[in-house]
Each structure stands twice: as C-alpha cells, then as structure tokens.
Amino acid sequence: MTTPPIRLGVNIDHVATLRNARGSAYPDPTRAALLAQDAGADGITAHLREDRRHIRDGDIEALMDALRVPLNFEMAATAEMQAIALRHRPHAVCLVPEKREERTTEGGLDVAGDESRLADFIAPLSDAGCRVSLFIGHDPRQIEAAVQVRAPVIELHTGRYCDLVAEGQAEEAALELAALMSGARLAHSAGLEVHAGHGLSFATVSPFAATPEIRELNIGHFLISEAVFMGLGPAITEMRRLMDAARA
Ligand code: PXP
C-alpha cells in the first residue's frame, strides 16, 4: 500500500482554558488557530463541551468564519450539540463521550452499546456534509460497531498509551501500542478512515505517525503547553517534523 501523508489536527481548546481562567478576552483561540494554520496544521480541532469550560459557542462561529483549513468539531452526542453542528456544518464532527466531572475525555465512546441511537444521530450530520468520526478505544467490538452505525472515520484513543509511557511502564505500554496498531489495521481493512489522538507529545507521536493505516493525529494539550516555552509556531513545526520523519 502506498502511504498517504499524515495530517496534523491542532486542538486549540486549552488556549480557551487559559483565557477563561481570568475571564479576559485573551488569549484568543481563533488567533491561535490561524497561527497553527500558518505553521502547518492541516486542520483545527475544537471541543464545545456541554459546560463550555473552554471553547464557547462564539469561538466556533469565529473559527468557522476565519479558517482556511477544515474544522473538526468535537462534541458529545446530544441533541443540543447536533443542532449546533447542523447550523455550522463543519468539515468534520468527532463524537466523544463526555462526563461533567472528568478533567479530559476519559475512555472512548461505547458505540457497541448504543448502536441504534448513534446510527440515527449520525445520519443527519452525514446528510449535512459533515464527516463523522467516533472517538473509541481499540476494542474490535467498538470498531465493528462503528462500521454498523455508518461512521466513515474513527479516532483511536491514545491516552492510556501516553500515560503508560509517562509512568515508565514499558511492557504495558508496548502491549497497549500493539493493541492500538491492530485496531488501526482492523478499522482500515473494514473501510474506515483511522485517526488517533489524546495525550500525544514529541515523545509519543512517532509510532502513530509511522503507521500507514493512520491518516490523522489530533494533538492539543502538549502543543499549547510547549508553546509556553518555545512558542506555538515552533512547537507545531517540530511536531510536524517528527511526524513526517516517522512517516518516511
Ligand atoms: N482527540 C480527541 C477526540 C480528544 O477528545 C482530545 C482532547 O480534547 C484530543 C484528541 C487531544 O488530546 P490532547 O489535548 O491530550 O492532545
């Protein structure tokens, strides 16, 4: 198989986290998104959470107006979010599980346990031209369910792998990575486009960028954190360099 280039989606949620921490108008997530676009991001990801803890409705509107690259709109599978997505019609909609008390998206969506509701939820989004992606773990049952509900894309949750690497649990990390790779192969062979993300950093991005079945990586918290030290543009440039090097 000829390997297509790997895309980088930059998640700008935590620019909004910083803004909201002081109730100020800065830093502006749209300004960060435009900078990311200029620095080589292939897309921008933003998660409008039910509690609006970072991205707000007005940010989605501003991003839709300002961006030249596609917006990947992350959201929970609720009626409120579906209505917002149908109003803006972003290029992509990534469905994620959402719990109010969590710090970040923990675990993947239970597609297998919610097949008929998700199939009905996805259909109008697809009809509106949004490419729907499901954020899931590597469990083959979830991957098969993604095919059943007619999602064209899945995003594999890399968070556990990144945590294991950070904790120095090399053996467990290797097992998790192998399971993610086999999930990527299964999904690709079932006709799904495969993305991956959560917790990725300079230290953990390479094996995913090197996997030909994976087309896109979505990375946020690490890039925004690294921006404090090296600037957002250089952090994105370095991530791109590592991804392209691993792909080659
Ligand atoms: N992909 C999905 C579906 C996510 O929910 C998140 C976190 O919002 C990310 C990627 C990016 O994760 P991180 O901010 O840890 O890079």
mmCIF file of C-alpha atoms and ligand atoms in Angstrom:
data_model
loop_
_atom_site.group_PDB
_atom_site.id
_atom_site.type_symbol
_atom_site.label_atom_id
_atom_site.label_comp_id
_atom_site.label_asym_id
_atom_site.label_seq_id
_atom_site.Cartn_x
_atom_site.Cartn_y
_atom_site.Cartn_z
ATOM 1 C CA MET A 1 0.000 0.000 0.000
ATOM 2 C CA THR A 2 1.323 3.484 -0.801
ATOM 3 C CA THR A 3 1.399 5.511 2.371
ATOM 4 C CA PRO A 4 -0.577 8.758 2.223
ATOM 5 C CA PRO A 5 0.854 11.718 4.168
ATOM 6 C CA ILE A 6 -0.115 12.034 7.812
ATOM 7 C CA ARG A 7 -2.296 15.010 8.742
ATOM 8 C CA LEU A 8 -1.907 17.068 11.903
ATOM 9 C CA GLY A 9 -5.014 18.474 13.553
ATOM 10 C CA VAL A 10 -4.196 21.042 16.229
ATOM 11 C CA ASN A 11 -6.619 21.189 19.139
ATOM 12 C CA ILE A 12 -6.868 24.745 20.489
ATOM 13 C CA ASP A 13 -9.188 24.051 23.464
ATOM 14 C CA HIS A 14 -6.576 24.943 26.043
ATOM 15 C CA VAL A 15 -5.970 28.397 24.626
ATOM 16 C CA ALA A 16 -9.576 28.971 25.680
ATOM 17 C CA THR A 17 -8.872 27.334 29.069
ATOM 18 C CA LEU A 18 -6.194 29.970 29.678
ATOM 19 C CA ARG A 19 -8.471 32.779 28.517
ATOM 20 C CA ASN A 20 -11.335 31.611 30.722
ATOM 21 C CA ALA A 21 -9.080 31.251 33.783
ATOM 22 C CA ARG A 22 -9.019 35.063 34.047
ATOM 23 C CA GLY A 23 -12.307 35.884 32.345
ATOM 24 C CA SER A 24 -10.338 38.003 29.873
ATOM 25 C CA ALA A 25 -10.633 38.288 26.095
ATOM 26 C CA TYR A 26 -7.150 36.829 25.551
ATOM 27 C CA PRO A 27 -5.550 34.566 24.545
ATOM 28 C CA ASP A 28 -7.928 34.268 21.596
ATOM 29 C CA PRO A 29 -8.347 30.652 20.368
ATOM 30 C CA THR A 30 -9.067 31.834 16.817
ATOM 31 C CA ARG A 31 -5.785 33.756 16.735
ATOM 32 C CA ALA A 32 -4.032 30.568 17.880
ATOM 33 C CA ALA A 33 -5.866 28.568 15.208
ATOM 34 C CA LEU A 34 -4.741 30.968 12.467
ATOM 35 C CA LEU A 35 -1.175 30.765 13.742
ATOM 36 C CA ALA A 36 -1.428 26.948 13.778
ATOM 37 C CA GLN A 37 -2.753 27.027 10.221
ATOM 38 C CA ASP A 38 0.238 29.118 9.114
ATOM 39 C CA ALA A 39 2.627 26.819 10.999
ATOM 40 C CA GLY A 40 1.489 23.749 9.058
ATOM 41 C CA ALA A 41 -1.601 22.372 10.794
ATOM 42 C CA ASP A 42 -3.817 20.522 8.313
ATOM 43 C CA GLY A 43 -6.878 21.145 10.438
ATOM 44 C CA ILE A 44 -8.079 22.663 13.683
ATOM 45 C CA THR A 45 -9.955 20.758 16.374
ATOM 46 C CA ALA A 46 -12.178 22.386 18.994
ATOM 47 C CA HIS A 47 -14.379 20.685 21.596
ATOM 48 C CA LEU A 48 -17.509 22.543 22.618
ATOM 49 C CA ARG A 49 -18.253 20.883 25.933
ATOM 50 C CA GLU A 50 -21.700 20.886 27.448
ATOM 51 C CA ASP A 51 -20.379 23.028 30.356
ATOM 52 C CA ARG A 52 -18.476 25.407 27.969
ATOM 53 C CA ARG A 53 -15.431 25.108 30.221
ATOM 54 C CA HIS A 54 -13.059 26.078 27.398
ATOM 55 C CA ILE A 55 -14.412 26.619 23.860
ATOM 56 C CA ARG A 56 -17.633 28.652 23.712
ATOM 57 C CA ASP A 57 -20.321 28.962 21.078
ATOM 58 C CA GLY A 58 -18.848 32.251 19.814
ATOM 59 C CA ASP A 59 -15.445 30.562 19.298
ATOM 60 C CA ILE A 60 -16.995 28.000 16.962
ATOM 61 C CA GLU A 61 -18.613 30.778 14.981
ATOM 62 C CA ALA A 62 -15.333 32.722 14.775
ATOM 63 C CA LEU A 63 -13.382 29.610 13.756
ATOM 64 C CA MET A 64 -15.881 28.760 11.015
ATOM 65 C CA ASP A 65 -15.535 32.292 9.628
ATOM 66 C CA ALA A 66 -11.757 32.603 9.883
ATOM 67 C CA LEU A 67 -10.256 29.228 8.968
ATOM 68 C CA ARG A 68 -8.963 28.136 5.591
ATOM 69 C CA VAL A 69 -8.188 24.590 6.836
ATOM 70 C CA PRO A 70 -11.012 22.250 7.933
ATOM 71 C CA LEU A 71 -12.562 22.484 11.396
ATOM 72 C CA ASN A 72 -13.008 19.245 13.314
ATOM 73 C CA PHE A 73 -15.849 19.975 15.741
ATOM 74 C CA GLU A 74 -15.653 17.702 18.787
ATOM 75 C CA MET A 75 -18.860 17.202 20.705
ATOM 76 C CA ALA A 76 -20.971 14.845 22.784
ATOM 77 C CA ALA A 77 -23.818 13.034 21.008
ATOM 78 C CA THR A 78 -26.568 15.257 22.414
ATOM 79 C CA ALA A 79 -29.480 16.997 20.700
ATOM 80 C CA GLU A 80 -28.095 20.432 21.644
ATOM 81 C CA MET A 81 -24.716 19.735 20.040
ATOM 82 C CA GLN A 82 -26.276 18.135 16.977
ATOM 83 C CA ALA A 83 -28.309 21.310 16.379
ATOM 84 C CA ILE A 84 -25.153 23.448 16.667
ATOM 85 C CA ALA A 85 -23.256 21.197 14.260
ATOM 86 C CA LEU A 86 -26.120 21.256 11.758
ATOM 87 C CA ARG A 87 -26.181 25.055 11.923
ATOM 88 C CA HIS A 88 -22.428 25.447 11.253
ATOM 89 C CA ARG A 89 -21.801 22.352 9.107
ATOM 90 C CA PRO A 90 -18.100 21.965 9.955
ATOM 91 C CA HIS A 91 -15.960 19.734 7.759
ATOM 92 C CA ALA A 92 -15.804 17.056 10.482
ATOM 93 C CA VAL A 93 -17.694 16.149 13.633
ATOM 94 C CA CYS A 94 -15.939 13.943 16.178
ATOM 95 C CA LEU A 95 -18.289 12.338 18.694
ATOM 96 C CA VAL A 96 -16.784 11.864 22.143
ATOM 97 C CA PRO A 97 -18.113 10.629 25.482
ATOM 98 C CA GLU A 98 -18.490 13.469 27.961
ATOM 99 C CA LYS A 99 -18.806 13.480 31.725
ATOM 100 C CA ARG A 100 -19.064 16.741 33.635
ATOM 101 C CA GLU A 101 -16.740 15.657 36.428
ATOM 102 C CA GLU A 102 -13.870 14.469 34.201
ATOM 103 C CA ARG A 103 -10.785 16.631 33.585
ATOM 104 C CA THR A 104 -10.494 15.450 29.989
ATOM 105 C CA THR A 105 -12.116 12.856 27.718
ATOM 106 C CA GLU A 106 -11.607 9.593 29.582
ATOM 107 C CA GLY A 107 -12.021 6.446 27.535
ATOM 108 C CA GLY A 108 -13.790 6.050 24.247
ATOM 109 C CA LEU A 109 -17.391 6.099 23.148
ATOM 110 C CA ASP A 110 -19.449 2.949 23.771
ATOM 111 C CA VAL A 111 -20.647 2.579 20.188
ATOM 112 C CA ALA A 112 -21.496 -1.116 20.565
ATOM 113 C CA GLY A 113 -23.816 -0.367 23.479
ATOM 114 C CA ASP A 114 -25.615 2.489 21.725
ATOM 115 C CA GLU A 115 -25.739 1.422 18.087
ATOM 116 C CA SER A 116 -29.252 2.330 17.030
ATOM 117 C CA ARG A 117 -29.266 5.738 18.759
ATOM 118 C CA LEU A 118 -25.864 6.607 17.274
ATOM 119 C CA ALA A 119 -26.888 5.487 13.785
ATOM 120 C CA ASP A 120 -29.890 7.854 13.971
ATOM 121 C CA PHE A 121 -27.711 10.605 15.425
ATOM 122 C CA ILE A 122 -25.038 10.339 12.726
ATOM 123 C CA ALA A 123 -27.320 10.178 9.673
ATOM 124 C CA PRO A 124 -28.430 13.853 9.602
ATOM 125 C CA LEU A 125 -24.856 15.010 10.218
ATOM 126 C CA SER A 126 -23.621 12.943 7.278
ATOM 127 C CA ASP A 127 -26.522 14.209 5.155
ATOM 128 C CA ALA A 128 -25.430 17.769 6.019
ATOM 129 C CA GLY A 129 -21.953 17.008 4.627
ATOM 130 C CA CYS A 130 -20.077 16.580 7.940
ATOM 131 C CA ARG A 131 -17.565 13.731 8.079
ATOM 132 C CA VAL A 132 -18.438 11.970 11.322
ATOM 133 C CA SER A 133 -15.741 10.374 13.398
ATOM 134 C CA LEU A 134 -16.137 8.294 16.567
ATOM 135 C CA PHE A 135 -13.582 8.538 19.368
ATOM 136 C CA ILE A 136 -13.145 4.941 20.545
ATOM 137 C CA GLY A 137 -10.747 2.503 22.168
ATOM 138 C CA HIS A 138 -9.081 -0.341 20.262
ATOM 139 C CA ASP A 139 -11.701 -2.966 21.200
ATOM 140 C CA PRO A 140 -12.680 -4.788 17.966
ATOM 141 C CA ARG A 141 -16.352 -4.732 19.097
ATOM 142 C CA GLN A 142 -16.319 -0.949 19.055
ATOM 143 C CA ILE A 143 -14.604 -0.845 15.671
ATOM 144 C CA GLU A 144 -17.164 -3.227 14.174
ATOM 145 C CA ALA A 145 -19.970 -1.168 15.705
ATOM 146 C CA ALA A 146 -18.534 1.982 14.075
ATOM 147 C CA VAL A 147 -18.989 0.274 10.698
ATOM 148 C CA GLN A 148 -22.556 -0.700 11.615
ATOM 149 C CA VAL A 149 -23.567 2.872 12.506
ATOM 150 C CA ARG A 150 -22.082 4.134 9.209
ATOM 151 C CA ALA A 151 -19.405 6.383 10.622
ATOM 152 C CA PRO A 152 -16.769 6.949 7.926
ATOM 153 C CA VAL A 153 -13.985 7.685 10.434
ATOM 154 C CA ILE A 154 -12.796 6.514 13.847
ATOM 155 C CA GLU A 155 -10.287 8.208 16.130
ATOM 156 C CA LEU A 156 -8.372 5.802 18.358
ATOM 157 C CA HIS A 157 -7.817 6.958 21.952
ATOM 158 C CA THR A 158 -4.058 7.061 22.584
ATOM 159 C CA GLY A 159 -4.359 8.430 26.134
ATOM 160 C CA ARG A 160 -3.668 5.194 28.004
ATOM 161 C CA TYR A 161 -0.550 4.505 25.924
ATOM 162 C CA CYS A 162 0.778 8.016 26.611
ATOM 163 C CA ASP A 163 0.095 7.656 30.351
ATOM 164 C CA LEU A 164 1.913 4.304 30.468
ATOM 165 C CA VAL A 165 4.938 5.793 28.678
ATOM 166 C CA ALA A 166 4.969 8.743 31.109
ATOM 167 C CA GLU A 167 4.838 6.319 34.064
ATOM 168 C CA GLY A 168 7.762 4.302 32.650
ATOM 169 C CA GLN A 169 5.664 1.132 32.303
ATOM 170 C CA ALA A 170 7.420 -0.043 29.152
ATOM 171 C CA GLU A 171 5.911 -3.529 28.928
ATOM 172 C CA GLU A 172 2.328 -2.374 29.449
ATOM 173 C CA ALA A 173 2.901 0.473 27.001
ATOM 174 C CA ALA A 174 4.174 -1.940 24.349
ATOM 175 C CA LEU A 175 1.054 -4.105 24.777
ATOM 176 C CA GLU A 176 -1.232 -1.069 24.517
ATOM 177 C CA LEU A 177 0.597 0.147 21.430
ATOM 178 C CA ALA A 178 0.273 -3.278 19.796
ATOM 179 C CA ALA A 179 -3.474 -3.292 20.524
ATOM 180 C CA LEU A 180 -3.842 0.208 19.033
ATOM 181 C CA MET A 181 -1.937 -0.860 15.907
ATOM 182 C CA SER A 182 -4.059 -3.940 15.459
ATOM 183 C CA GLY A 183 -7.184 -1.785 15.960
ATOM 184 C CA ALA A 184 -5.919 0.586 13.266
ATOM 185 C CA ARG A 185 -5.375 -2.309 10.856
ATOM 186 C CA LEU A 186 -8.798 -3.823 11.581
ATOM 187 C CA ALA A 187 -10.578 -0.495 11.105
ATOM 188 C CA HIS A 188 -8.676 0.282 7.915
ATOM 189 C CA SER A 189 -9.452 -3.142 6.458
ATOM 190 C CA ALA A 190 -13.139 -2.569 7.304
ATOM 191 C CA GLY A 191 -13.068 0.598 5.171
ATOM 192 C CA LEU A 192 -12.877 3.158 7.961
ATOM 193 C CA GLU A 193 -10.518 6.148 7.884
ATOM 194 C CA VAL A 194 -8.390 5.977 11.018
ATOM 195 C CA HIS A 195 -7.296 8.916 13.150
ATOM 196 C CA ALA A 196 -5.655 8.874 16.585
ATOM 197 C CA GLY A 197 -5.147 11.258 19.435
ATOM 198 C CA HIS A 198 -5.118 12.202 23.114
ATOM 199 C CA GLY A 199 -2.061 12.873 25.223
ATOM 200 C CA LEU A 200 0.386 12.780 22.290
ATOM 201 C CA SER A 201 3.710 14.585 22.694
ATOM 202 C CA PHE A 202 7.098 14.764 20.965
ATOM 203 C CA ALA A 203 7.960 11.572 22.892
ATOM 204 C CA THR A 204 4.931 9.501 21.872
ATOM 205 C CA VAL A 205 3.879 10.711 18.414
ATOM 206 C CA SER A 206 6.282 8.727 16.227
ATOM 207 C CA PRO A 207 4.810 5.194 16.288
ATOM 208 C CA PHE A 208 1.391 6.562 15.338
ATOM 209 C CA ALA A 209 2.769 8.808 12.598
ATOM 210 C CA ALA A 210 4.654 5.793 11.236
ATOM 211 C CA THR A 211 1.532 3.617 10.998
ATOM 212 C CA PRO A 212 0.327 3.715 7.373
ATOM 213 C CA GLU A 213 -3.279 2.932 8.324
ATOM 214 C CA ILE A 214 -3.474 6.130 10.435
ATOM 215 C CA ARG A 215 -4.280 9.254 8.402
ATOM 216 C CA GLU A 216 -4.553 11.981 11.031
ATOM 217 C CA LEU A 217 -3.351 12.807 14.531
ATOM 218 C CA ASN A 218 -5.157 15.318 16.745
ATOM 219 C CA ILE A 219 -2.921 16.972 19.314
ATOM 220 C CA GLY A 220 -3.684 19.787 21.741
ATOM 221 C CA HIS A 221 -2.624 19.952 25.368
ATOM 222 C CA PHE A 222 1.059 19.193 24.777
ATOM 223 C CA LEU A 223 1.386 21.732 21.945
ATOM 224 C CA ILE A 224 -0.297 24.503 23.924
ATOM 225 C CA SER A 225 1.885 23.626 26.937
ATOM 226 C CA GLU A 226 5.055 23.621 24.868
ATOM 227 C CA ALA A 227 4.039 26.997 23.419
ATOM 228 C CA VAL A 228 4.851 28.494 26.841
ATOM 229 C CA PHE A 229 8.498 27.542 26.313
ATOM 230 C CA MET A 230 9.145 27.548 22.568
ATOM 231 C CA GLY A 231 6.151 29.359 21.063
ATOM 232 C CA LEU A 232 3.159 27.761 19.358
ATOM 233 C CA GLY A 233 4.501 28.035 15.807
ATOM 234 C CA PRO A 234 7.851 26.336 16.603
ATOM 235 C CA ALA A 235 6.070 23.632 18.684
ATOM 236 C CA ILE A 236 3.830 22.786 15.725
ATOM 237 C CA THR A 237 6.767 22.889 13.301
ATOM 238 C CA GLU A 238 8.694 20.447 15.496
ATOM 239 C CA MET A 239 5.662 18.126 15.809
ATOM 240 C CA ARG A 240 5.256 18.182 12.008
ATOM 241 C CA ARG A 241 8.948 17.414 11.553
ATOM 242 C CA LEU A 242 8.760 14.408 13.898
ATOM 243 C CA MET A 243 5.581 13.142 12.223
ATOM 244 C CA ASP A 244 6.984 13.482 8.703
ATOM 245 C CA ALA A 245 10.276 11.852 9.749
ATOM 246 C CA ALA A 246 8.417 8.900 11.316
ATOM 247 C CA ARG A 247 6.195 8.577 8.226
ATOM 248 C CA ALA A 248 9.209 8.472 5.896
HETATM 249 N N1 PXP B 1 -8.820 13.758 20.168
HETATM 250 C C1 PXP B 1 -9.929 13.785 20.925
HETATM 251 C C2 PXP B 1 -11.132 13.075 20.421
HETATM 252 C C3 PXP B 1 -9.968 14.489 22.135
HETATM 253 O O1 PXP B 1 -11.083 14.489 22.890
HETATM 254 C C4 PXP B 1 -8.829 15.211 22.534
HETATM 255 C C5 PXP B 1 -8.863 16.018 23.787
HETATM 256 O O2 PXP B 1 -9.794 17.034 23.677
HETATM 257 C C6 PXP B 1 -7.705 15.170 21.699
HETATM 258 C C7 PXP B 1 -7.704 14.411 20.535
HETATM 259 C C8 PXP B 1 -6.470 15.931 22.021
HETATM 260 O O3 PXP B 1 -5.919 15.469 23.220
HETATM 261 P P1 PXP B 1 -4.722 16.267 23.870
HETATM 262 O O4 PXP B 1 -5.241 17.629 24.185
HETATM 263 O O5 PXP B 1 -4.387 15.459 25.075
HETATM 264 O O6 PXP B 1 -3.617 16.321 22.849
#
